[in-house]
Short mmCIF file of C-alpha atoms in Angstrom, two decimals:
data_model
loop_
_atom_site.label_atom_id
_atom_site.label_comp_id
_atom_site.label_asym_id
_atom_site.label_seq_id
_atom_site.Cartn_x
_atom_site.Cartn_y
_atom_site.Cartn_z
CA MET A 954 40.98 20.86 19.43
CA ASN A 955 39.53 20.51 22.61
CA VAL A 956 35.92 21.43 24.88
CA ALA A 957 36.31 23.94 25.55
CA VAL A 958 33.19 23.68 29.21
CA PRO A 959 34.85 22.14 31.39
CA THR A 960 33.02 18.73 32.91
CA GLU A 961 33.66 16.75 36.18
CA ASP A 962 30.79 14.55 35.32
CA LYS A 963 32.46 10.82 35.10
CA GLN A 964 30.42 9.38 31.85
CA MET A 965 31.12 12.49 30.28
CA GLN A 966 34.49 12.77 29.86
CA ASP A 967 35.26 8.67 29.13
CA ILE A 968 31.86 9.62 26.11
CA ILE A 969 34.96 12.37 25.03
CA GLU A 970 37.29 10.16 25.97
CA LYS A 971 35.23 7.44 23.13
CA VAL A 972 35.10 9.88 20.76
CA ARG A 973 38.57 11.39 20.26
CA SER A 974 40.29 7.90 20.27
CA GLY A 975 37.21 6.82 17.15
CA GLU A 976 35.97 4.12 19.90
CA ARG A 977 32.12 4.42 18.58
CA LEU A 978 28.90 6.09 20.47
CA SER A 979 26.47 3.00 22.85
CA ARG A 980 22.74 2.74 23.01
CA GLU A 981 23.50 3.66 26.81
CA ASP A 982 25.93 6.65 25.66
CA GLY A 983 23.77 8.51 23.44
CA GLU A 984 20.41 8.01 26.08
CA PHE A 985 22.50 9.31 29.03
CA LEU A 986 24.06 11.93 26.17
CA TYR A 987 19.98 12.92 26.00
CA SER A 988 19.73 12.59 29.79
CA SER A 989 22.24 15.43 30.22
CA ASP A 990 22.00 18.89 30.29
CA ASP A 991 25.00 20.37 29.35
CA LEU A 992 24.44 21.09 25.41
CA LEU A 993 27.44 23.19 25.42
CA THR A 994 29.85 20.05 26.02
CA ILE A 995 27.77 18.26 24.05
CA GLY A 996 27.73 20.62 21.16
CA GLN A 997 31.81 21.00 20.75
CA LEU A 998 32.48 17.22 20.82
CA ALA A 999 30.05 16.85 17.59
CA ASN A 1000 32.41 20.17 16.56
CA GLU A 1001 35.37 18.27 17.02
CA VAL A 1002 33.78 15.48 14.64
CA ASN A 1003 32.63 17.47 12.43
CA MET A 1004 35.83 19.59 11.54
CA LYS A 1005 37.07 16.37 11.23
CA LYS A 1006 34.99 14.32 8.57
CA ASN A 1007 34.09 18.13 6.94
CA GLY A 1008 36.38 21.10 8.24
CA ARG A 1009 34.14 24.73 7.72
CA LYS A 1010 32.64 24.01 4.93
CA VAL A 1011 28.89 23.90 4.97
CA TYR A 1012 26.93 22.96 1.31
CA PHE A 1013 23.91 23.48 0.38
CA ILE A 1014 22.01 23.34 -3.19
CA GLU A 1015 20.13 25.18 -5.67
CA ASN A 1016 16.36 22.73 -5.49
CA MET A 1017 12.66 22.85 -5.72
CA SER A 1018 10.06 20.53 -3.82
CA LEU A 1019 7.46 19.62 -5.49
CA TYR A 1020 4.83 17.73 -4.99
CA PHE A 1021 2.48 15.93 -7.41
CA THR A 1022 -0.81 14.78 -5.56
CA ASN A 1023 -1.07 15.16 -2.08
CA VAL A 1024 -4.73 12.17 -1.89
CA CYS A 1025 -3.18 9.31 -0.01
CA GLU A 1026 -4.66 6.27 1.38
CA ALA A 1027 -2.39 6.74 5.08
CA HIS A 1028 -3.84 8.70 7.69
CA CYS A 1029 -0.91 9.47 10.08
CA ALA A 1030 -1.44 11.79 12.58
CA PHE A 1031 0.87 14.00 12.09
CA CYS A 1032 -0.06 14.87 8.69
CA ASN A 1033 -1.87 17.83 7.74
CA PHE A 1034 -0.50 17.63 4.08
CA ARG A 1035 -2.45 14.68 2.40
CA LYS A 1036 -6.29 14.68 1.36
CA ASP A 1037 -9.10 12.07 0.87
CA GLU A 1038 -10.42 12.01 -3.24
CA GLY A 1039 -12.87 14.78 -4.18
CA GLU A 1040 -12.67 16.75 -0.70
CA GLU A 1041 -11.45 20.08 -0.92
CA GLY A 1042 -8.06 20.67 -1.81
CA SER A 1043 -7.29 18.19 -3.42
CA TYR A 1044 -5.12 16.99 -5.89
CA THR A 1045 -3.38 15.11 -8.19
CA LEU A 1046 -0.82 17.12 -11.54
CA SER A 1047 -0.23 15.41 -14.85
CA GLY A 1048 3.41 15.63 -15.96
CA ALA A 1049 2.65 18.32 -17.85
CA GLU A 1050 0.97 20.43 -15.83
CA MET A 1051 3.04 19.77 -13.43
CA ILE A 1052 6.37 20.89 -15.49
CA ALA A 1053 4.03 23.89 -16.49
CA TYR A 1054 4.24 24.51 -12.17
CA VAL A 1055 8.30 24.56 -13.28
CA GLU A 1056 8.71 26.46 -16.32
CA GLN A 1057 7.47 29.51 -14.50
CA HIS A 1058 9.28 28.96 -11.54
CA PHE A 1059 12.69 27.75 -12.76
CA HIS A 1060 16.13 29.26 -13.64
CA PRO A 1061 19.17 26.94 -14.89
CA GLY A 1062 20.30 26.87 -11.16
CA VAL A 1063 18.54 24.78 -10.09
CA ARG A 1064 20.09 21.46 -9.95
CA GLU A 1065 17.55 19.05 -8.12
CA PHE A 1066 13.81 17.69 -7.86
CA HIS A 1067 13.26 17.34 -4.95
CA ILE A 1068 10.03 14.93 -5.04
CA VAL A 1069 6.75 13.56 -2.45
CA GLY A 1070 3.75 13.39 -3.18
CA GLY A 1071 0.22 11.52 -1.22
CA HIS A 1072 -0.09 7.86 -1.25
CA ASN A 1073 -2.43 8.15 -3.72
CA PRO A 1074 -4.47 4.86 -4.51
CA HIS A 1075 -6.84 6.37 -7.50
CA VAL A 1076 -3.86 6.26 -9.75
CA PRO A 1077 -1.84 2.99 -10.84
CA PHE A 1078 2.10 2.79 -10.26
CA GLN A 1079 2.78 3.96 -14.17
CA TYR A 1080 1.42 7.51 -13.40
CA TYR A 1081 3.96 7.52 -10.91
CA VAL A 1082 6.59 6.38 -14.00
CA ASP A 1083 5.49 8.32 -16.33
CA SER A 1084 5.85 11.68 -13.79
CA LEU A 1085 9.48 11.30 -13.91
CA LYS A 1086 10.19 10.50 -16.86
CA ALA A 1087 7.68 13.62 -17.90
CA LEU A 1088 10.69 15.20 -15.64
CA HIS A 1089 13.04 14.07 -16.63
CA GLU A 1090 12.86 14.62 -20.60
CA ARG A 1091 11.82 18.40 -19.80
CA PHE A 1092 14.71 18.74 -17.58
CA PRO A 1093 17.20 16.69 -18.24
CA GLU A 1094 20.04 18.38 -16.46
CA VAL A 1095 18.55 18.45 -13.20
CA THR A 1096 18.33 15.46 -10.79
CA LEU A 1097 15.52 13.79 -10.08
CA LYS A 1098 15.49 13.09 -6.14
CA ALA A 1099 12.12 11.26 -5.68
CA TYR A 1100 10.42 9.04 -3.84
CA THR A 1101 10.39 7.78 0.10
CA ALA A 1102 10.89 4.51 1.14
CA ALA A 1103 6.95 4.47 1.55
CA GLU A 1104 6.19 5.57 -0.70
CA ILE A 1105 8.19 2.86 -2.66
CA ASP A 1106 6.48 0.47 -0.52
CA PHE A 1107 3.34 1.63 -1.87
CA PHE A 1108 4.07 1.48 -5.42
CA SER A 1109 5.24 -1.70 -4.60
CA ARG A 1110 1.47 -3.04 -3.12
CA ILE A 1111 -0.37 -1.29 -6.26
CA SER A 1112 1.58 -2.42 -8.47
CA GLY A 1113 2.19 -6.43 -7.15
CA LEU A 1114 6.09 -5.55 -7.96
CA SER A 1115 8.95 -5.96 -5.44
CA TYR A 1116 10.43 -3.47 -3.94
CA ARG A 1117 13.89 -4.19 -7.11
CA GLU A 1118 11.61 -4.08 -9.30
CA VAL A 1119 9.70 -1.32 -8.32
CA LEU A 1120 12.24 0.42 -8.30
CA GLU A 1121 14.41 -0.20 -12.05
CA GLU A 1122 11.54 0.99 -12.92
CA LEU A 1123 11.64 4.04 -11.58
CA MET A 1124 15.63 4.77 -12.99
CA LYS A 1125 14.86 3.71 -16.29
CA ALA A 1126 12.54 6.73 -16.24
CA GLY A 1127 15.42 9.13 -14.95
CA LEU A 1128 15.02 8.16 -10.70
CA LYS A 1129 18.82 9.00 -9.36
CA SER A 1130 18.84 8.81 -5.51
CA LEU A 1131 15.60 8.93 -2.52
CA THR A 1132 14.10 11.07 -0.51
CA GLY A 1133 14.20 10.12 3.60
CA GLY A 1134 10.99 10.70 4.50
CA GLY A 1135 9.29 7.92 5.67
CA ALA A 1136 11.45 7.03 7.87
CA GLU A 1137 9.78 8.96 11.16
CA ILE A 1138 10.46 6.54 13.78
CA LEU A 1139 11.82 3.51 13.39
CA SER A 1140 8.87 1.74 15.96
CA ASP A 1141 6.79 -0.55 15.60
CA GLU A 1142 4.48 0.70 18.84
CA TYR A 1143 5.80 4.47 17.71
CA ARG A 1144 4.06 3.96 14.36
CA LYS A 1145 1.02 2.20 15.69
CA LYS A 1146 0.36 5.39 18.48
CA MET A 1147 0.60 7.58 15.53
CA ARG A 1148 -1.38 5.64 13.07
CA VAL A 1149 1.54 5.60 10.65
CA GLU A 1150 -0.51 3.53 8.20
CA LYS A 1151 2.35 2.68 6.04
CA ALA A 1152 5.76 0.60 5.60
CA ASP A 1153 6.62 -0.30 8.46
CA VAL A 1154 10.47 -0.48 10.02
CA SER A 1155 11.90 -3.45 8.48
CA GLN A 1156 9.78 -2.53 5.08
CA TYR A 1157 11.20 0.95 5.31
CA LEU A 1158 15.17 -0.65 5.51
CA GLU A 1159 14.33 -3.13 3.16
CA VAL A 1160 13.44 -0.20 0.56
CA HIS A 1161 16.92 1.71 1.27
CA ARG A 1162 19.21 -1.49 1.89
CA THR A 1163 17.31 -2.77 -2.06
CA ALA A 1164 18.19 1.30 -3.48
CA HIS A 1165 21.58 1.02 -2.00
CA ASN A 1166 22.47 -2.52 -3.25
CA LEU A 1167 21.35 -0.72 -6.83
CA GLY A 1168 23.81 1.42 -6.63
CA LEU A 1169 21.46 4.62 -5.85
CA ARG A 1170 22.64 6.61 -2.34
CA THR A 1171 20.10 8.35 -0.58
CA HIS A 1172 18.40 10.44 2.49
CA THR A 1173 17.27 9.65 5.44
CA THR A 1174 14.95 10.80 8.58
CA MET A 1175 14.12 11.28 12.15
CA LEU A 1176 11.21 12.79 12.43
CA TYR A 1177 11.36 13.65 16.68
CA GLY A 1178 9.15 15.68 19.11
CA SER A 1179 5.65 14.01 19.93
CA VAL A 1180 5.08 10.63 21.83
CA GLU A 1181 8.73 8.68 21.51
CA LYS A 1182 10.90 9.14 24.20
CA HIS A 1183 14.80 10.02 23.50
CA ALA A 1184 15.47 5.53 24.40
CA ASP A 1185 13.32 5.18 20.81
CA ARG A 1186 15.54 8.13 19.13
CA ILE A 1187 18.68 6.53 20.22
CA ASN A 1188 17.63 3.45 18.68
CA HIS A 1189 15.81 4.98 15.56
CA MET A 1190 19.69 5.77 14.78
CA LEU A 1191 21.89 2.30 16.24
CA GLN A 1192 19.35 1.10 13.17
CA ILE A 1193 20.57 3.23 10.93
CA ARG A 1194 23.86 3.52 11.46
CA GLU A 1195 23.95 -0.90 11.56
CA LEU A 1196 22.22 -0.66 8.03
CA GLN A 1197 25.35 1.91 6.96
CA ASP A 1198 27.58 -0.51 7.96
CA GLU A 1199 25.96 -2.62 5.67
CA THR A 1200 25.75 -0.79 2.59
CA ASN A 1201 27.21 2.58 2.96
CA GLY A 1202 24.66 3.84 1.05
CA PHE A 1203 22.99 7.30 2.82
CA LEU A 1204 24.01 10.23 2.06
CA VAL A 1205 23.30 12.57 4.72
CA PHE A 1206 20.79 11.69 8.24
CA ILE A 1207 18.35 14.45 8.58
CA PRO A 1208 16.57 15.34 11.66
CA LEU A 1209 13.23 17.34 12.25
CA SER A 1210 11.52 18.20 14.71
CA MET A 1211 7.79 17.13 14.92
CA GLN A 1212 5.64 20.18 13.29
CA PRO A 1213 2.40 21.31 15.63
CA ILE A 1214 -0.93 21.46 13.51
CA SER A 1215 -2.42 24.59 13.56
CA PRO A 1216 0.29 27.41 13.26
CA ARG A 1217 -1.34 29.76 16.26
CA ALA A 1218 0.42 26.59 18.37
CA GLY A 1219 2.49 28.45 21.01
CA ILE A 1220 6.45 27.47 21.91
CA ARG A 1221 4.80 24.77 24.25
CA ARG A 1222 4.16 23.11 21.13
CA ARG A 1223 6.55 22.66 19.23
CA ASN A 1224 9.78 21.22 20.37
CA SER A 1225 12.40 24.04 22.33
CA ALA A 1226 15.77 25.47 20.48
CA PHE A 1227 17.06 23.09 23.07
CA GLU A 1228 16.37 20.16 21.77
CA ASP A 1229 16.57 20.89 18.38
CA LEU A 1230 20.81 21.56 18.88
CA LYS A 1231 20.85 18.92 21.38
CA THR A 1232 19.41 15.99 19.13
CA ILE A 1233 21.21 17.16 16.16
CA ALA A 1234 24.59 17.10 18.05
CA ILE A 1235 23.84 13.57 19.36
CA SER A 1236 23.31 12.16 15.79
CA ARG A 1237 26.68 13.41 14.98
CA LEU A 1238 28.28 11.95 16.95
CA MET A 1239 26.14 8.71 17.26
CA LEU A 1240 26.07 7.90 13.96
CA ASP A 1241 30.23 8.23 13.08
CA ASN A 1242 29.60 6.37 9.72
CA PHE A 1243 27.85 9.06 8.18
CA GLN A 1244 30.03 11.99 6.06
CA HIS A 1245 26.42 14.53 6.71
CA ILE A 1246 24.20 15.62 9.44
CA LYS A 1247 21.71 17.92 7.44
CA ALA A 1248 19.79 20.61 10.20
CA TYR A 1249 16.37 21.49 8.49
CA PHE A 1250 15.95 24.95 8.26
CA ILE A 1251 12.14 24.59 7.03
CA ASN A 1252 11.39 22.87 10.87
CA ILE A 1253 13.71 24.81 12.95
CA GLY A 1254 13.88 27.68 11.50
CA THR A 1255 17.55 29.82 9.97
CA GLN A 1256 18.52 31.84 13.10
CA LEU A 1257 18.52 27.73 14.64
CA THR A 1258 20.35 26.25 11.73
CA GLN A 1259 23.32 29.16 12.01
CA VAL A 1260 24.13 28.08 15.54
CA SER A 1261 23.53 24.61 15.17
CA LEU A 1262 27.11 24.48 12.52
CA THR A 1263 28.60 25.24 15.72
CA MET A 1264 27.05 22.38 17.04
CA GLY A 1265 28.11 19.05 14.61
CA ALA A 1266 25.78 20.32 11.45
CA SER A 1267 27.20 20.54 8.07
CA ASP A 1268 24.44 20.79 5.44
CA VAL A 1269 21.97 23.26 5.76
CA HIS A 1270 19.37 22.05 3.34
CA GLY A 1271 18.58 24.13 -0.01
CA THR A 1272 16.57 26.89 -1.61
CA ILE A 1273 13.82 24.79 -1.68
CA LEU A 1274 10.66 26.84 -3.18
CA LYS A 1275 7.37 26.56 -1.51
CA GLU A 1276 7.90 24.00 0.74
CA ARG A 1277 4.60 22.37 1.80
CA ILE A 1278 4.31 19.48 4.58
CA SER A 1279 5.92 21.29 7.06
CA HIS A 1280 3.60 24.27 6.73
CA ALA A 1281 1.36 22.43 6.44
CA ALA A 1282 1.77 21.03 9.99
CA GLY A 1283 2.56 24.62 11.08
CA ALA A 1284 6.41 25.85 9.80
CA LEU A 1285 6.20 29.56 10.74
CA THR A 1286 9.33 29.08 9.17
CA PRO A 1287 10.37 30.77 5.19
CA GLU A 1288 9.15 28.14 1.95
CA GLY A 1289 12.17 29.13 1.22
CA ILE A 1290 14.96 30.98 0.76
CA THR A 1291 17.93 32.38 -1.65
CA ARG A 1292 21.42 31.60 -2.50
CA GLU A 1293 22.37 34.71 -1.39
CA ASP A 1294 20.82 34.52 1.91
CA LEU A 1295 22.00 30.55 2.59
CA ILE A 1296 26.00 31.90 2.22
CA TRP A 1297 25.37 34.56 4.77
CA LEU A 1298 23.99 32.18 6.95
CA VAL A 1299 26.58 29.82 6.72
CA LYS A 1300 29.21 32.76 6.12
CA GLY A 1301 27.53 33.99 10.04
CA ALA A 1302 28.48 31.03 11.10
CA GLY A 1303 32.32 31.62 10.59
CA ARG A 1304 32.28 29.07 7.46
CA ILE A 1305 33.01 28.20 3.93
CA PRO A 1306 29.47 27.64 2.35
CA ILE A 1307 29.71 25.04 -0.66
CA GLU A 1308 26.46 25.28 -3.23
CA ARG A 1309 26.76 20.97 -4.50
CA ASP A 1310 24.88 18.87 -6.24
CA THR A 1311 22.66 15.78 -5.00
CA PHE A 1312 25.47 13.51 -4.45
CA TYR A 1313 27.51 16.31 -2.47
CA ASN A 1314 29.88 16.55 -5.91
CA GLU A 1315 30.58 20.66 -5.27
CA VAL A 1316 29.69 22.81 -7.56
CA LYS A 1317 31.45 26.22 -6.26
CA VAL A 1318 33.08 26.93 -2.85
CA TYR A 1319 31.74 30.92 -1.77
CA GLU A 1320 35.34 31.97 0.71
#
């Protein structure tokens, strides 16, 4: 398969040759790709890589997003989900309350609970353990993909336990995988500017390293589109790539397009479609040791997600059911999507929808 759009740019030609020969792209290559406006060549090259790895298969899961608490000690500049204790709209659910909520919306096809929330210092670590345990005992067939690396670091601080001990306690309660959030941009300078009052770069990476060494496969993200430079995004990918070389514990990389604080914000306050597609494609090219790159329809919309399937993405996330964090920050997309619509979306891109479990085992193929 050849790139259909010819290019006379020597550096782009060199990158094409590197990719086709299986040579790893460098920091300079990644920064060049971001500086280029040749989206078609970048996208088609990423498509070549994805087709070699996954063929025409595109994965999704029947899942539910759950949020036990929105009370948070951190004040990250980009977050509109968090609340202070006692503030209007703040909540902290018990296990029984969450089970009641799930039972209202649950159906037998749900395979995963995606659980994240605030860093609530007004409850002990045991609360977070018991929250998982209650769900696991009521819905033992559903995989618990719970908490970010930043939450694990927070649990370590409030409990006095090591990362390993925190994870072992959560695994006893039913934890099977970590979510990818809390990465934002892996740059201490960025985290200072954006008031990321939670796990720093080394702590984020160490939590995932520890989880991988305990046998947990995890997810990882990059929240792009605010104050960071393109070089910061590439550096983020390189740090994740290096840890993947070491542990091979990541299942998927998820570029998350930053949302403005207000849903009424105009298009100039949002990432462009061009930037979103380029970031997905560059992620596919840089992260040669990742099997999957996810297009997150909550942040980029369903139609752009469909286009991304020809530019390196092999996963469209899942049904979700009432996503809250991106929508609190101004996302204009649906809060969830049906299995039928996901299948239609994937087929519309000329791909084969594959319903999966948390670990990318195939559950059903929709030819």
